[in-house]
Coordinates of C-alpha atoms and ligand atoms in Angstrom, one line a residue:
X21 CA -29.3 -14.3 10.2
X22 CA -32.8 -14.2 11.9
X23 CA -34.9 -13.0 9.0
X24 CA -37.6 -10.4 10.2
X25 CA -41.5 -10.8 9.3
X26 CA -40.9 -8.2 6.2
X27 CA -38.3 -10.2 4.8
X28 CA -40.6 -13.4 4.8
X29 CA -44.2 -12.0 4.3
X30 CA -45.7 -11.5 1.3
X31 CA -47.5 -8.2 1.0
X32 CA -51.2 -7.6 -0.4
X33 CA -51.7 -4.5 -2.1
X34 CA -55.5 -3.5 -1.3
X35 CA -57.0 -0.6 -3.9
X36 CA -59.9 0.2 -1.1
X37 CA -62.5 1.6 -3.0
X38 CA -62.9 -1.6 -4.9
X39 CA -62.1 -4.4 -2.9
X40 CA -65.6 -5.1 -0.7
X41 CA -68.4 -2.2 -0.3
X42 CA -70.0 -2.4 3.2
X43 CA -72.4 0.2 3.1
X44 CA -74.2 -0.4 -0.6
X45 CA -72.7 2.9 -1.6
X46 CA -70.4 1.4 -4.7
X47 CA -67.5 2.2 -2.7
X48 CA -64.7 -0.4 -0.8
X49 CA -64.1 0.6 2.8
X50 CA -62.3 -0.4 5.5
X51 CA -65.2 -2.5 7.3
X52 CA -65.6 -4.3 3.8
X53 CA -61.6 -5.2 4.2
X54 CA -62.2 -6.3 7.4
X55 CA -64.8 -8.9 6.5
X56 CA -62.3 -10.2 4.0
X57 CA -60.0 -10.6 6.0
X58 CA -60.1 -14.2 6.0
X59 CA -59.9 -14.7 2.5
X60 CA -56.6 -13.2 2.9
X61 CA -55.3 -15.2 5.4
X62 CA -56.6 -18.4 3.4
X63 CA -55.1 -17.2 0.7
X64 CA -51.3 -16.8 2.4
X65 CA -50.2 -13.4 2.3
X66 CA -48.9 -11.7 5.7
X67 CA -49.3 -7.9 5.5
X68 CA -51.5 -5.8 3.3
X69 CA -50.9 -2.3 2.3
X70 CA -53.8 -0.1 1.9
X71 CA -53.7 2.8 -0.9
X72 CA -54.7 6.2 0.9
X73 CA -57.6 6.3 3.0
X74 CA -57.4 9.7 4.5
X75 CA -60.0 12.5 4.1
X76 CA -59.2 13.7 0.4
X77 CA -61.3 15.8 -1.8
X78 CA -60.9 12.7 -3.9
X79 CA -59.3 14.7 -6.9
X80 CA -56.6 11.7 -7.2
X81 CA -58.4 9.0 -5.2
X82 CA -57.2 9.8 -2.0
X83 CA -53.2 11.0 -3.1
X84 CA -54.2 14.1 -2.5
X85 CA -54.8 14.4 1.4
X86 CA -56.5 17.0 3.2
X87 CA -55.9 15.7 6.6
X88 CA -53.1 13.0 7.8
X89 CA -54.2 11.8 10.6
X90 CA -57.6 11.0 9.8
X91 CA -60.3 8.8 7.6
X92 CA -62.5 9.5 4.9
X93 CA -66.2 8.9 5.8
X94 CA -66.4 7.1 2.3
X95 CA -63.6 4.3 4.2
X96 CA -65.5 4.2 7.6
X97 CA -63.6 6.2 10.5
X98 CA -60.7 6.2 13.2
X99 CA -62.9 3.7 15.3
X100 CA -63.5 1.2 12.0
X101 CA -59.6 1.4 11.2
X102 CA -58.6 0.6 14.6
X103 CA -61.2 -2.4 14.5
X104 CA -59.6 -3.7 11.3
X105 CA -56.3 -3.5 12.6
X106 CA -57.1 -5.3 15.8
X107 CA -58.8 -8.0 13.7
X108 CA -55.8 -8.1 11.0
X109 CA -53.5 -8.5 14.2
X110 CA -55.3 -10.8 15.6
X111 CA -54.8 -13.1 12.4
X112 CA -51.3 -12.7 12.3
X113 CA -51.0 -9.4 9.1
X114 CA -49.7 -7.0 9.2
X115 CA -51.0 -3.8 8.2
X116 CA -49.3 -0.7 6.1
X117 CA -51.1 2.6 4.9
X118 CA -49.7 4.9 2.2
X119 CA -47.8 7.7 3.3
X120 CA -48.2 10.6 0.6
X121 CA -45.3 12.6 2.1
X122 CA -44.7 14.7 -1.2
X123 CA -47.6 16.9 -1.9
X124 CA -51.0 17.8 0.1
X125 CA -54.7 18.0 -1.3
X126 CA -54.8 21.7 -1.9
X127 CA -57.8 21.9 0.4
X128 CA -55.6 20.7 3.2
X129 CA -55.4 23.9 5.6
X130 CA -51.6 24.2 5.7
X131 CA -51.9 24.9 2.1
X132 CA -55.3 27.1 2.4
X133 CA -53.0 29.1 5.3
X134 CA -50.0 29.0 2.5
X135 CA -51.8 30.7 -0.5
X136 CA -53.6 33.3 1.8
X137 CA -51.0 35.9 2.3
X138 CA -47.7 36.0 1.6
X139 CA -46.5 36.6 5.0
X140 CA -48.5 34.0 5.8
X141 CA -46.4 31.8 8.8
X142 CA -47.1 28.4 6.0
X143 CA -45.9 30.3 3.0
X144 CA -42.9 28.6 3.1
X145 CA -44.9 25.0 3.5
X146 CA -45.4 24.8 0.1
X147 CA -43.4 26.0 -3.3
X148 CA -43.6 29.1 -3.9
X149 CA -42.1 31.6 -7.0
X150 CA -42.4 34.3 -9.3
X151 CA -42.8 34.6 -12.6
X152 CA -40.2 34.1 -15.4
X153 CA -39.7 37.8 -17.0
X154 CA -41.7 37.2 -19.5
X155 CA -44.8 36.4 -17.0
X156 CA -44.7 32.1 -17.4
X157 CA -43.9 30.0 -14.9
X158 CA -40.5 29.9 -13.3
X159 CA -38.9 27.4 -15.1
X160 CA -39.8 24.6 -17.9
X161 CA -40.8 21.6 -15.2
X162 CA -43.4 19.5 -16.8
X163 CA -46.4 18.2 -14.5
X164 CA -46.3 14.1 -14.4
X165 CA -49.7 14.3 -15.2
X166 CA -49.1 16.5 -18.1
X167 CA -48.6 20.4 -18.5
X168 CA -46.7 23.1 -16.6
X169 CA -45.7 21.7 -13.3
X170 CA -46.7 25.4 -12.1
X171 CA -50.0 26.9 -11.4
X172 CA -50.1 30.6 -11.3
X173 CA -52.2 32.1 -7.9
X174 CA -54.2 35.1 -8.4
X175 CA -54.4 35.4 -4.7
X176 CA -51.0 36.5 -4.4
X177 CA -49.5 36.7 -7.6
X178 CA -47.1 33.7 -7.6
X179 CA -46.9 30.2 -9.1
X180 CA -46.6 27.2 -6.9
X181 CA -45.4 23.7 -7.6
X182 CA -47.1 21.0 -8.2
X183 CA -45.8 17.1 -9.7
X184 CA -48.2 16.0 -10.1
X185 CA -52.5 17.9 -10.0
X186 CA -52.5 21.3 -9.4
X187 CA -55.2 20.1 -6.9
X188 CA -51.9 18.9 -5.5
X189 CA -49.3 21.3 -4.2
X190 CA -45.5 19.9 -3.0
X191 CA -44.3 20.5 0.2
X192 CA -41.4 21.8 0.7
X193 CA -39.5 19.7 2.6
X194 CA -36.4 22.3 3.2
X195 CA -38.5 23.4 5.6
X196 CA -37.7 21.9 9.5
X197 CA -41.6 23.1 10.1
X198 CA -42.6 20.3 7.5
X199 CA -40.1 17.8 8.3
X200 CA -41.4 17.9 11.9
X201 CA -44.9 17.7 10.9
X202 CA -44.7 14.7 8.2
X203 CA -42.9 13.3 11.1
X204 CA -45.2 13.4 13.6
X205 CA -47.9 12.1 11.7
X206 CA -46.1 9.1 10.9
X207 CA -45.4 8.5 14.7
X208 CA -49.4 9.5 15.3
X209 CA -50.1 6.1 12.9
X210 CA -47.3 4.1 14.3
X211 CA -48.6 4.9 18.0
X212 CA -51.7 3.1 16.6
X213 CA -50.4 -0.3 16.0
X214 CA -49.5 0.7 12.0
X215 CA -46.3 -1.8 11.0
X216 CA -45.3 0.4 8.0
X217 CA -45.5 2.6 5.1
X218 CA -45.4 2.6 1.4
X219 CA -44.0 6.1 0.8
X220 CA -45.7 7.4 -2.2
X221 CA -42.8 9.0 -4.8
X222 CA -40.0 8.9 -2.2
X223 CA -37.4 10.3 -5.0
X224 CA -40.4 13.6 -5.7
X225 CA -40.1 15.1 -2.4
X226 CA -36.8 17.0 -2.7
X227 CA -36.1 19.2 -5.9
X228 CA -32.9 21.1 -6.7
X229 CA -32.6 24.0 -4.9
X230 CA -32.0 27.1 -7.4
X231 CA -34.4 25.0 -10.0
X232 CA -32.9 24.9 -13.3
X233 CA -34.5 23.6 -16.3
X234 CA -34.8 20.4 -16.7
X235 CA -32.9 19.4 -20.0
X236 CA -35.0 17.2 -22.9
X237 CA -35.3 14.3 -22.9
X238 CA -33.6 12.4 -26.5
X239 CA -35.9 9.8 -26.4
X240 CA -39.0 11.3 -26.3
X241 CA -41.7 10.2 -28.5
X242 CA -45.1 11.4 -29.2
X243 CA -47.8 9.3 -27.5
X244 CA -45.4 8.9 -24.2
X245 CA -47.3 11.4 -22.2
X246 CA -45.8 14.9 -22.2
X247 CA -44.0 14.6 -18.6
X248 CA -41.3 12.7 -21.2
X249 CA -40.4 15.4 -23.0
X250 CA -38.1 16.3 -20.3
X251 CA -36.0 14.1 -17.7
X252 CA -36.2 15.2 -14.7
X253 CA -32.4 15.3 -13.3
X254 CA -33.5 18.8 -11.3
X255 CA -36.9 17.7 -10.1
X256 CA -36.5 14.4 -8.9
X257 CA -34.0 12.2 -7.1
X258 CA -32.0 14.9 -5.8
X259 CA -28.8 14.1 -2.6
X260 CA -30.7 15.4 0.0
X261 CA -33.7 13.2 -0.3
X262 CA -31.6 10.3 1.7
X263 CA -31.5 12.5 4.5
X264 CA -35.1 12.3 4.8
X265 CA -35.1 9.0 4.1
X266 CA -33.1 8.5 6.7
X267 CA -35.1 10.3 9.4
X268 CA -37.9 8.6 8.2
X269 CA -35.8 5.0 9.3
X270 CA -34.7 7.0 12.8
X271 CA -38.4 6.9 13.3
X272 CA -39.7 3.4 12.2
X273 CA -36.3 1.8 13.8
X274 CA -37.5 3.6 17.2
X275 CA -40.6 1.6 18.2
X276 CA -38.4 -1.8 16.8
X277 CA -35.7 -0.6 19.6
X278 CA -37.8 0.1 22.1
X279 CA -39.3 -3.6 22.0
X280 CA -42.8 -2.2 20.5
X281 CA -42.4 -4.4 16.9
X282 CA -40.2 -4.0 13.9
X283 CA -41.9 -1.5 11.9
X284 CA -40.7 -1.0 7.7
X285 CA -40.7 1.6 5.0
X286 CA -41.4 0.4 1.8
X287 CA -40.7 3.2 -0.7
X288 CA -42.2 4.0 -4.3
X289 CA -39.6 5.0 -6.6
X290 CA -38.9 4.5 -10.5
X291 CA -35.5 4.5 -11.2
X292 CA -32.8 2.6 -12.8
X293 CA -31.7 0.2 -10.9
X294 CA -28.0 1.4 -10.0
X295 CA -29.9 5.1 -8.6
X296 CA -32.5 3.0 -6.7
X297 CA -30.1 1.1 -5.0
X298 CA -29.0 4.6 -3.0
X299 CA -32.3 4.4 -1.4
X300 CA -31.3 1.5 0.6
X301 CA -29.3 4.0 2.4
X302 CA -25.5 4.6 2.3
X303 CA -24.1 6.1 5.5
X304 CA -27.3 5.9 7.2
X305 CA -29.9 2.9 6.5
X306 CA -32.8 4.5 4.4
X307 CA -36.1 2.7 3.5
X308 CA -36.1 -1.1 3.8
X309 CA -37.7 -2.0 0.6
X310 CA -37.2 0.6 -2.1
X311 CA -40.1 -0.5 -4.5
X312 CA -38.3 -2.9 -7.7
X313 CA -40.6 -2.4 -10.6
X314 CA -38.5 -4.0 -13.3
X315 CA -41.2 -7.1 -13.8
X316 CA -43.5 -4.4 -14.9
X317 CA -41.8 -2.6 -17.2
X318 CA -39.0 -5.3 -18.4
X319 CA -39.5 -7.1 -22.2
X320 CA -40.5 -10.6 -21.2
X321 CA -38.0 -12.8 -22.2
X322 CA -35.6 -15.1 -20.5
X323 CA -32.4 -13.5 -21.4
X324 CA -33.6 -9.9 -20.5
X325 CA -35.3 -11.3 -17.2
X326 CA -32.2 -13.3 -16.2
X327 CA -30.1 -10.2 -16.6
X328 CA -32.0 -8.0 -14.9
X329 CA -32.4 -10.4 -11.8
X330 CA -28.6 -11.1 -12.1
X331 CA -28.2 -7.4 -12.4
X332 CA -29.8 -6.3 -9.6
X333 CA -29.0 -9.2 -7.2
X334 CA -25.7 -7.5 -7.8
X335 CA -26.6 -4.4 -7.1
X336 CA -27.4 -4.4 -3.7
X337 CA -26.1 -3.2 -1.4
X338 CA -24.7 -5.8 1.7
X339 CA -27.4 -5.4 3.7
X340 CA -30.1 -4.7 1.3
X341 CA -33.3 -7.0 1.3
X342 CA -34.7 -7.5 -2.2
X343 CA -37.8 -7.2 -3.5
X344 CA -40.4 -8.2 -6.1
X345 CA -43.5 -6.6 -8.0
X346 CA -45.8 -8.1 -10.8
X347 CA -48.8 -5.0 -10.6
X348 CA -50.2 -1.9 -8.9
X349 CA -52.5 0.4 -9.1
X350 CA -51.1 2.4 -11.8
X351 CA -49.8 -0.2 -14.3
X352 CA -51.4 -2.4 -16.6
X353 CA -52.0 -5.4 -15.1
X354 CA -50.1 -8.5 -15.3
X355 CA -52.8 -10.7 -17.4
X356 CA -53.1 -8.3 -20.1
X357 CA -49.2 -7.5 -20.7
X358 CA -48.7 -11.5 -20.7
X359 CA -51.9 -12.9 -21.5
X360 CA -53.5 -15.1 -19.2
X361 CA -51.0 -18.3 -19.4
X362 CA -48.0 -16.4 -18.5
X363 CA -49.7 -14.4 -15.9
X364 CA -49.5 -18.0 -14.2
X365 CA -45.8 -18.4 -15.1
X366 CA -45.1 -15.1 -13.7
X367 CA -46.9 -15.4 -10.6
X368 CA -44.4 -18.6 -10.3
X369 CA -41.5 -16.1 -11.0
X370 CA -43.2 -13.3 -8.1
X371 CA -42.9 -16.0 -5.6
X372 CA -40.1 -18.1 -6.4
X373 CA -37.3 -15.3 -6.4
X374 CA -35.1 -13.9 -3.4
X375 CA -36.9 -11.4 -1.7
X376 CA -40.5 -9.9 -0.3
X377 CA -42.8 -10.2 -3.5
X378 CA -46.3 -7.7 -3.2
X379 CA -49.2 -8.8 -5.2
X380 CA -51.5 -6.4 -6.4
X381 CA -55.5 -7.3 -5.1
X382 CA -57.4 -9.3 -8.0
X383 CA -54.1 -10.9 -10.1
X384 CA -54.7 -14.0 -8.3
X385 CA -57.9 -14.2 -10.4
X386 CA -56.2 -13.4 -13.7
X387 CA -58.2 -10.0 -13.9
X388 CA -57.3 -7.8 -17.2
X389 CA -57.4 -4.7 -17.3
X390 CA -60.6 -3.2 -18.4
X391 CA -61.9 -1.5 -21.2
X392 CA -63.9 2.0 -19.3
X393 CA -66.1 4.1 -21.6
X394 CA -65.3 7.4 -22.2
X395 CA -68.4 8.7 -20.0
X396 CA -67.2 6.1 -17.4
X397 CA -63.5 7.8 -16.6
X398 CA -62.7 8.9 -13.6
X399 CA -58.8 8.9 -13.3
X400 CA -57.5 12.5 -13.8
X401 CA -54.4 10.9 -15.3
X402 CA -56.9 10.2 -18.2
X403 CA -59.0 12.8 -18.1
X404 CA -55.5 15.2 -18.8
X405 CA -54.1 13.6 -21.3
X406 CA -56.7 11.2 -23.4
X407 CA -56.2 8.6 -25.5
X408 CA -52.8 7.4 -24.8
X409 CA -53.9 4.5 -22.9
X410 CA -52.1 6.3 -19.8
X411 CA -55.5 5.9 -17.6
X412 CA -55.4 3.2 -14.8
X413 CA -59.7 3.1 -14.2
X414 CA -58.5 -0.5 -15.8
X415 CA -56.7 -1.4 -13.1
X416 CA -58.9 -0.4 -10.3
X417 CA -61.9 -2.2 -11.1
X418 CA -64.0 -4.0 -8.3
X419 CA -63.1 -7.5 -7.1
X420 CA -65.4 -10.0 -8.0
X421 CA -65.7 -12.4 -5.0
X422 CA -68.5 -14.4 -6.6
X423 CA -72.2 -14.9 -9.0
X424 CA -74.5 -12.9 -7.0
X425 CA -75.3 -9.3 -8.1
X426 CA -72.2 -6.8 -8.6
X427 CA -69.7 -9.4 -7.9
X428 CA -70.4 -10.0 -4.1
X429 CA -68.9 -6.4 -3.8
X430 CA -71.8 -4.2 -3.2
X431 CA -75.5 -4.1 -3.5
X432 CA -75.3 -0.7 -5.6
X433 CA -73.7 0.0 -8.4
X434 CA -70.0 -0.3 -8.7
X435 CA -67.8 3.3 -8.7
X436 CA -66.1 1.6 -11.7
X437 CA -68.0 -1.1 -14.0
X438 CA -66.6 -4.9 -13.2
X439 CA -64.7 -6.7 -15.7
X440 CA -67.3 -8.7 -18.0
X441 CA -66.1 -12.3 -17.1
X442 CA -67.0 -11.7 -13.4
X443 CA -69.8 -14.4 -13.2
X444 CA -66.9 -16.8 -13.8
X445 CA -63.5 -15.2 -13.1
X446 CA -64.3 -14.5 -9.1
X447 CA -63.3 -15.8 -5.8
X448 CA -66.3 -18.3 -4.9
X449 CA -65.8 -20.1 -8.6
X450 CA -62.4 -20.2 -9.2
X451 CA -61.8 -21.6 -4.9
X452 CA -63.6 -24.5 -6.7
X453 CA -61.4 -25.3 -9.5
X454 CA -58.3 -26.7 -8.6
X455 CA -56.7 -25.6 -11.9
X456 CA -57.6 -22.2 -11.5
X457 CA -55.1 -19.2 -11.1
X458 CA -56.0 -18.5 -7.7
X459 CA -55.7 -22.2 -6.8
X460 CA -52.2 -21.8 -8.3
X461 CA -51.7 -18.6 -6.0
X462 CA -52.7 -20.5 -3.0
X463 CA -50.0 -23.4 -3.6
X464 CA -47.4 -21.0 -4.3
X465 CA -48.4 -19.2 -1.8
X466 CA -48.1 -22.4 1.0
X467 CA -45.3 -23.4 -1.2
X468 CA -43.4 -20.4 0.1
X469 CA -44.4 -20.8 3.4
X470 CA -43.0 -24.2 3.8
X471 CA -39.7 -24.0 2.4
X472 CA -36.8 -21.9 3.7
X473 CA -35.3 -22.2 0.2
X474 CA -37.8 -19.6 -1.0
X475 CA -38.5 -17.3 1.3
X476 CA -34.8 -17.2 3.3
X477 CA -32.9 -19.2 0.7
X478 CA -29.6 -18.2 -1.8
X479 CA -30.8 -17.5 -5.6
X480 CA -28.3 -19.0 -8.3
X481 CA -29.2 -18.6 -11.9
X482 CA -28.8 -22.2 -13.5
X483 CA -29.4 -21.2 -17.2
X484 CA -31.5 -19.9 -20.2
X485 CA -32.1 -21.4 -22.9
X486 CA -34.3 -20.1 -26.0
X487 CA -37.3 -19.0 -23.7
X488 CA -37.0 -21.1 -20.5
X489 CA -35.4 -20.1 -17.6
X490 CA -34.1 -21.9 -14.8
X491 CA -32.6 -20.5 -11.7
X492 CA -31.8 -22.4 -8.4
X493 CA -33.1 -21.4 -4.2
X494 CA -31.2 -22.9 -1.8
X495 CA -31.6 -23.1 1.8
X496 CA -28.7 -25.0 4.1
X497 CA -29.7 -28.9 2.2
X498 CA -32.8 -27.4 0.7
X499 CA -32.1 -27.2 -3.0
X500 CA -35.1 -26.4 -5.2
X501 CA -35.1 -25.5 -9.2
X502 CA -37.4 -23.1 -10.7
X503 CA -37.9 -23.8 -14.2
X504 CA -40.3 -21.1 -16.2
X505 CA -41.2 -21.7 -20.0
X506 CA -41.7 -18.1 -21.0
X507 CA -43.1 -19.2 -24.7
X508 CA -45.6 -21.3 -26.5
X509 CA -43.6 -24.0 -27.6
X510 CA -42.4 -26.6 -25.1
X511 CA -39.2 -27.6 -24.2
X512 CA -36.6 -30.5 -23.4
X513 CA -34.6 -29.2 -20.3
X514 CA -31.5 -30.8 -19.4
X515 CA -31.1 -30.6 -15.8
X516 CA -27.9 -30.0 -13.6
X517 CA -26.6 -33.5 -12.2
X518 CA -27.9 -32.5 -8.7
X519 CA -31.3 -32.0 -9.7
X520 CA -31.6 -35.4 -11.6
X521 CA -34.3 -37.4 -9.5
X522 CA -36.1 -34.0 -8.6
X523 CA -39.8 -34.1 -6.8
X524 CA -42.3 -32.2 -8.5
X525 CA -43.4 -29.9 -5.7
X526 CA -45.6 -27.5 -7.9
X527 CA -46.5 -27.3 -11.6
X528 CA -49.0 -24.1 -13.5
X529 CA -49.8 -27.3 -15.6
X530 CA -50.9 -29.6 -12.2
X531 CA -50.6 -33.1 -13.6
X532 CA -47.0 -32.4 -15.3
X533 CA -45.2 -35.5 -16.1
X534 CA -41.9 -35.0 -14.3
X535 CA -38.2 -35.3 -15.2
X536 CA -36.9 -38.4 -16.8
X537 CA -33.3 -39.4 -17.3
X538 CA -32.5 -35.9 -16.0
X539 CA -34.0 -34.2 -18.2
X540 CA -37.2 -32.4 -17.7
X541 CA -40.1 -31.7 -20.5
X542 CA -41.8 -28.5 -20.4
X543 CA -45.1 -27.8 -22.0
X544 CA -45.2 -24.4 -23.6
X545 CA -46.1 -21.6 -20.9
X546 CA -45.3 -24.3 -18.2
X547 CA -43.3 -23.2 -15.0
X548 CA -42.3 -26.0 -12.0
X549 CA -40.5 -26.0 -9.0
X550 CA -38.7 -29.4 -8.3
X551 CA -37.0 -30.2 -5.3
X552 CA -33.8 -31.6 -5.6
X553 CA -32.4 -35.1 -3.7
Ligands
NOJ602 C1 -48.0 7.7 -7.1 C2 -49.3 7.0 -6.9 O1 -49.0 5.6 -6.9 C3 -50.2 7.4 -7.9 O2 -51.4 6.7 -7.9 C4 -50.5 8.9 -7.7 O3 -51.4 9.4 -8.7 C5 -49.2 9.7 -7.6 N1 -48.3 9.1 -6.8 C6 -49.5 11.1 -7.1 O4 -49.7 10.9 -5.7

């Protein structure tokens, strides 16, 4: 198998309001990417996706668009995206935007034309009902963001749908008008040199036809967030949604077929595993990379990790690529579930398993999340529903590149404050210190590069023992062992008779002192990868 530049890479997730300001208004843009741009490169990732940069009222920080197939003036414009892309190009990343296929911005003009009349030619664009008998909404659906998933429109007495804002209306994606539109706007990117999309809640955008109630959900408990209450068999994940998935893969496989560059479809979806597997396809190929999220969410120990991977290695389907995820923009980040010591392990674990891993911008410094004042919120998600630590401000924070004022991000003040180790926790320092987590990153990073094993190469779990775990890559007569001490307390690791003799080729712990008489001891929170022979 010729492995193709998606399978390989590792992809850079880019929050753009905070990664570098160019215009001293306290807000990332795409000129500010561009001029970091080589700090990527050094760093060793291949493709970055950019969260939505469209025109957007802003309501949800650019997931709710107003216009596809343009750019915010707070980002820059057409002319500054096609600059960055050239220059990304021209260093060998790729670049992917965020599709947001789902909903609109409800200042988007196919959804002003919808709610006008309701003969209105877009009526049908969007979701549209009447009320329950008793006046309420038309059934019990339950926002993600909390409440009614309907908002009732005085304009024309109805209640549209809504998963998420109500500043964020669903398409409906019955509809061939829609289809064709969402369509061509992802041909209108990909005509620009775009290599892919991240397809923002892929298993959203179709919904049961006659809407039922969604039944409750048994293990809802207070403090969850309310969208819990219920699961959602009606309103997500529906049959038909592969279908569209499918077109979607008609489209990116086009420009691949007609020699113009392999494009890919990376989509966001939570699911169990066995449900997310259908979104590699079935009879027709569907997205590439359905999103795996289980390193967020999974308890970290090594016999639920090792049965997860196992699991889901399992899982897929012949053809399917896997794929890895430590953070995004709406999780807690990686330091502050693990603490700073195993962030290290795990970014070992994001890079030594089978399959394309994306890094989430600033968790190769070790950035926590951070703690926002109340006056200081500016994520709806919080705003909704405060106090149950369901805000991701935390997450989103700017990235400290180095001492000088704000971080090296802007000269004005930050949209969101900085974390309050920045004069020490940013780029310029921590490119210094060789046993710093982005030093780490950078190995790992190369690491990959350099050996089939990891990026191409089989994946064998070896064993797991109290709280290390030790799993095998293996490329024709490349044979590596990754071993990762997921505890505090260090370990005495007998190691398989073909990797007695191993070479150190990266430690977290730098000088490790390496395996003797086939065994191999691990300090606590330790992870290496040996090379066998
Ligand atoms: C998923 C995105 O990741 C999240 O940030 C956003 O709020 C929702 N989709 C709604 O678009």
């Amino acid at each position: 198998m010729t492995a193709l530049w998606w399978q390989t890479c590792v992809i850079y997730q880019i929050y753009p309001r905070s990664f570098q300001d160019s215009n001293d208004d306290g807000i990332g843009d795409l000129k500010g990417i561009a001029q970091r741009l080589d700090y990527l490169v050094g760093l060793g990732v291949e493709a970055i996706w950019i969260s939505p940069i469209y025109p957007s009222p802003m309501v949800d920080f650019g997931y709710d668009v107003a216009d596809y197939c343009d750019i915010d003036p707070c980002f820059g414009n057409l002319a500054d995206f096609d600059d960055l892309l050239m220059q990304a190009h021209r260093r060998g990343l790729k670049i992917l935007l965020d599709f947001v296929p789902n909903h609109t911005s409800d200042q988007h003009p196919w959804f002003v034309e919808s709610r006008a009349a309701k003969d209105n030619q877009k009526r049908d664009w969007y979701i549209w009902r009447d009320a329950a008998a008793d006046g309420g909404p038309p059934n019990n659906w339950i926002s993600d963001f909390g409440g009614s998933a309907w908002q009732w429109d005085e304009i024309t007495g109805q209640y549209y749908y809504h998963a998420f804002l109500k500043e964020q209306p669903d398409l409906n994606w019955r509809h061939p008008d829609v289809q064709a539109a969402m369509f061509d706007v992802m041909r209108f990117w990909f005509d620009r040199g775009v290599d892919g999309f991240r397809i923002d809640v892929l298993w959203h955008m179709l919904k049961a036809a006659d809407f039922p109630d969604n039944p409750p959900n048994p293990d809802y408990r207070l403090g969850m967030g309310e969208m819990h209450r219920l699961l959602q068999r009606h309103s997500t994940d529906q049959p038909e949604v592969h279908g569209i998935a499918a077109a979607m893969r008609d489209i990116a496989d086009s420009y691949g077929a007609r020699g113009l560059g392999e494009r890919v479809l990376i989509g966001e979806i939570y699911l169990p595993v066995d449900r997310l597997m259908h979104y590699y396809g079935r009879e027709r190929p569907g997205v590439h990379l359905p999103f795996n999220f289980q390193l967020i969410d999974m308890p970290w120990d090594a016999r639920t990790l090792a049965a997860a991977i196992t699991f889901y290695e399992a899982a897929l389907p012949v053809a399917g690529w896997p794929n890895w995820v430590l953070g995004n923009h709406d999780r807690p980040r990686v330091a502050t579930r693990l603490g700073q010591a195993q962030a290290r392990v795990a970014s070992v674990l994001l890079l030594t398993l089978r399959g394309t891993p994306t890094l989430y911008y600033g968790d190769e410094l070790g950035l926590s999340d951070v703690m926002i004042e109340p006056s200081q919120v500016r994520d709806p998600r919080e705003l909704r529903e405060p106090g149950l630590a369901l805000g991701r401000d935390p997450v989103r924070t700017p990235m400290p590149w180095d001492g000088s004022d704000n971080a090296g991000f802007s000269a004005a003040r930050p949209w969101l404050p900085l974390h309050a180790d920045w004069r020490t926790r940013n780029v310029a320092r921590m490119t210094e210190d060789p046993r710093s987590i982005l030093t780490l990153y950078r190995r790992l990073l190369a690491l990959r590069r350099d050996c089939p094993a990891l990026s191409i190469g089989d994946f064998a779990l070896v064993n797991i023992e109290d709280e290390i775990l030790v799993y095998e890559r293996r490329h024709e007569s490349e044979r590596l062992v990754v071993a990762l001490n997921l505890g505090g307390r260090p370990h005495r690791l007998q190691l398989p008779d073909w990797a007695r003799g191993s070479r150190l080729l990266l430690s977290t712990h730098e000088d490790t002192a390496l395996a003797e008489h086939g065994a191999l001891l691990l300090r606590s929170h330790e992870a290496v990868v040996l090379a066998a022979g």
